[in-house]
CSV table of C-alpha atoms in Angstrom, one decimal:
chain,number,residue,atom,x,y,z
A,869,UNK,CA,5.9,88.0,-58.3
A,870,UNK,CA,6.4,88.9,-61.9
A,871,UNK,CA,10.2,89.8,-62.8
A,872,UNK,CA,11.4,87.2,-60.1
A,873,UNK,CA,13.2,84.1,-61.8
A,874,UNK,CA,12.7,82.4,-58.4
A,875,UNK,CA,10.0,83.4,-56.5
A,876,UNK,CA,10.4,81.3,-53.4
A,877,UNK,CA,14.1,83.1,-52.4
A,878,UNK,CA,12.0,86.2,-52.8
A,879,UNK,CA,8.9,85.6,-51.1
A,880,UNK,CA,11.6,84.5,-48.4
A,881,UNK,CA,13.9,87.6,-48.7
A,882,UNK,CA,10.4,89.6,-48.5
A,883,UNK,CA,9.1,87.5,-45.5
A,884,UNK,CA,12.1,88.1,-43.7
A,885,UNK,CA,12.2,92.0,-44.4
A,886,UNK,CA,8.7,92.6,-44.0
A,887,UNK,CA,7.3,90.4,-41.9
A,888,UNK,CA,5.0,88.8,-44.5
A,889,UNK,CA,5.6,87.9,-48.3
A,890,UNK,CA,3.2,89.9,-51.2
A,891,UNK,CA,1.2,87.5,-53.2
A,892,UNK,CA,-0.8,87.6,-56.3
A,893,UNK,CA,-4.6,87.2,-55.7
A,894,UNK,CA,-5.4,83.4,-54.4
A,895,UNK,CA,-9.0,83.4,-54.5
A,896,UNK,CA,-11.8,84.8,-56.0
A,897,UNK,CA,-13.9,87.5,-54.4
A,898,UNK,CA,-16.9,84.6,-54.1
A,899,UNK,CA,-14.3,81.8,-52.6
A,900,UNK,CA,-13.5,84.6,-49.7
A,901,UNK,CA,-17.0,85.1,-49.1
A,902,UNK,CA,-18.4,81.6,-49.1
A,903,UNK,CA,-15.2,80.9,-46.7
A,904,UNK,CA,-16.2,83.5,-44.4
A,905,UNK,CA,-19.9,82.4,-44.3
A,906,UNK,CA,-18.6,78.5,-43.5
A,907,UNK,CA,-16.1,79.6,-41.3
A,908,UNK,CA,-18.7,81.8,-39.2
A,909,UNK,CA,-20.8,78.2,-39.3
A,910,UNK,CA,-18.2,76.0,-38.5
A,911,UNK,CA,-17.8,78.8,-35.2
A,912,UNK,CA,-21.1,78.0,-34.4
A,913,UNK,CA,-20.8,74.4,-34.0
A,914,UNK,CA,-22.2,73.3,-37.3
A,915,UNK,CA,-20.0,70.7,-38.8
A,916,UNK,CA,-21.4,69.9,-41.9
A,917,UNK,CA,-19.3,66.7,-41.9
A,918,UNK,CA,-20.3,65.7,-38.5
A,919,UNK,CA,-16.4,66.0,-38.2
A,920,UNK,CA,-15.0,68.3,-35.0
A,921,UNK,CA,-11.9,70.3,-36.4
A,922,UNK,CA,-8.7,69.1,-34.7
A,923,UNK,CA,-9.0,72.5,-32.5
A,924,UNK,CA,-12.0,74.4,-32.1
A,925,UNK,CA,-11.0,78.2,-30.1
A,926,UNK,CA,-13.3,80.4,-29.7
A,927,UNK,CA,-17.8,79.5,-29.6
A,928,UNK,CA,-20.3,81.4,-30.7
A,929,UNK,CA,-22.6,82.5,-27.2
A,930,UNK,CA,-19.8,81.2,-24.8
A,931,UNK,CA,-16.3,83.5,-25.9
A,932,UNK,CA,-16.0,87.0,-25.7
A,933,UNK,CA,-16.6,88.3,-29.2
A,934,UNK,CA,-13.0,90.4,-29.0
A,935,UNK,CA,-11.3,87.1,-28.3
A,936,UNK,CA,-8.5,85.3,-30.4
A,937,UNK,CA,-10.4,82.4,-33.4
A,938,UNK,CA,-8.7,80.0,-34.7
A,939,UNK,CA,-10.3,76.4,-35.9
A,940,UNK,CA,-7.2,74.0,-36.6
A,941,UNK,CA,-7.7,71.4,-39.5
A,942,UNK,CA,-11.7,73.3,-40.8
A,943,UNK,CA,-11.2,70.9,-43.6
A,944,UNK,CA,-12.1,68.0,-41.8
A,945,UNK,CA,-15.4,69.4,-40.8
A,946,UNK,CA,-17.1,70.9,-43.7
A,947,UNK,CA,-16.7,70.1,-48.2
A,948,UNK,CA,-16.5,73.0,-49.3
A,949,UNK,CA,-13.5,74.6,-47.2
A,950,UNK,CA,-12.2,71.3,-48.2
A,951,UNK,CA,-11.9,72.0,-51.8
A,952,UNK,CA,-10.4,74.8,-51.7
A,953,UNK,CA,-7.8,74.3,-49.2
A,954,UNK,CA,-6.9,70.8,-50.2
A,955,UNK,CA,-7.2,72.3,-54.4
A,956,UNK,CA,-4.1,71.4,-55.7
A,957,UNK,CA,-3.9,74.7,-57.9
């Protein structure tokens, strides 16, 4: 995004061009990892907050391992997906 005085109207303008908006780097090489490791938990069934994710697609042992994941809300159900998606940075 350096050299853009307002980055919004050209992630938009990028967005609409593209199809998806370039972005510096987010998160650290660890963050990505520990995410995939609790995301692949949460997948599982294991909800370290004894919280069920508002959606849940896709089990571990019961879906076909080619078909569409999505977990709606994974915040809810484990700390430290939590603090990084509800980090105000």
């Amino acid at each position: 995004l350096d050299g853009h005085d307002d980055d919004a109207a050209y992630l938009s303008s990028q967005l609409h061009a593209r199809g998806y908006a370039p972005t510096p780097q987010l998160l650290s090489h660890e963050a990505t990892v520990m995410l995939k490791d609790r995301m692949s938990k949460l997948f599982r069934g294991e909800f370290e907050t004894g919280i069920y994710p508002d959606e849940w697609h896709w089990r571990e042992g019961i879906s076909k391992p080619n078909a569409a994941r999505e977990i709606c809300n994974a915040w809810k159900s484990d700390r430290k997906i939590a603090a990084i998606v509800l980090n105000e940075k």
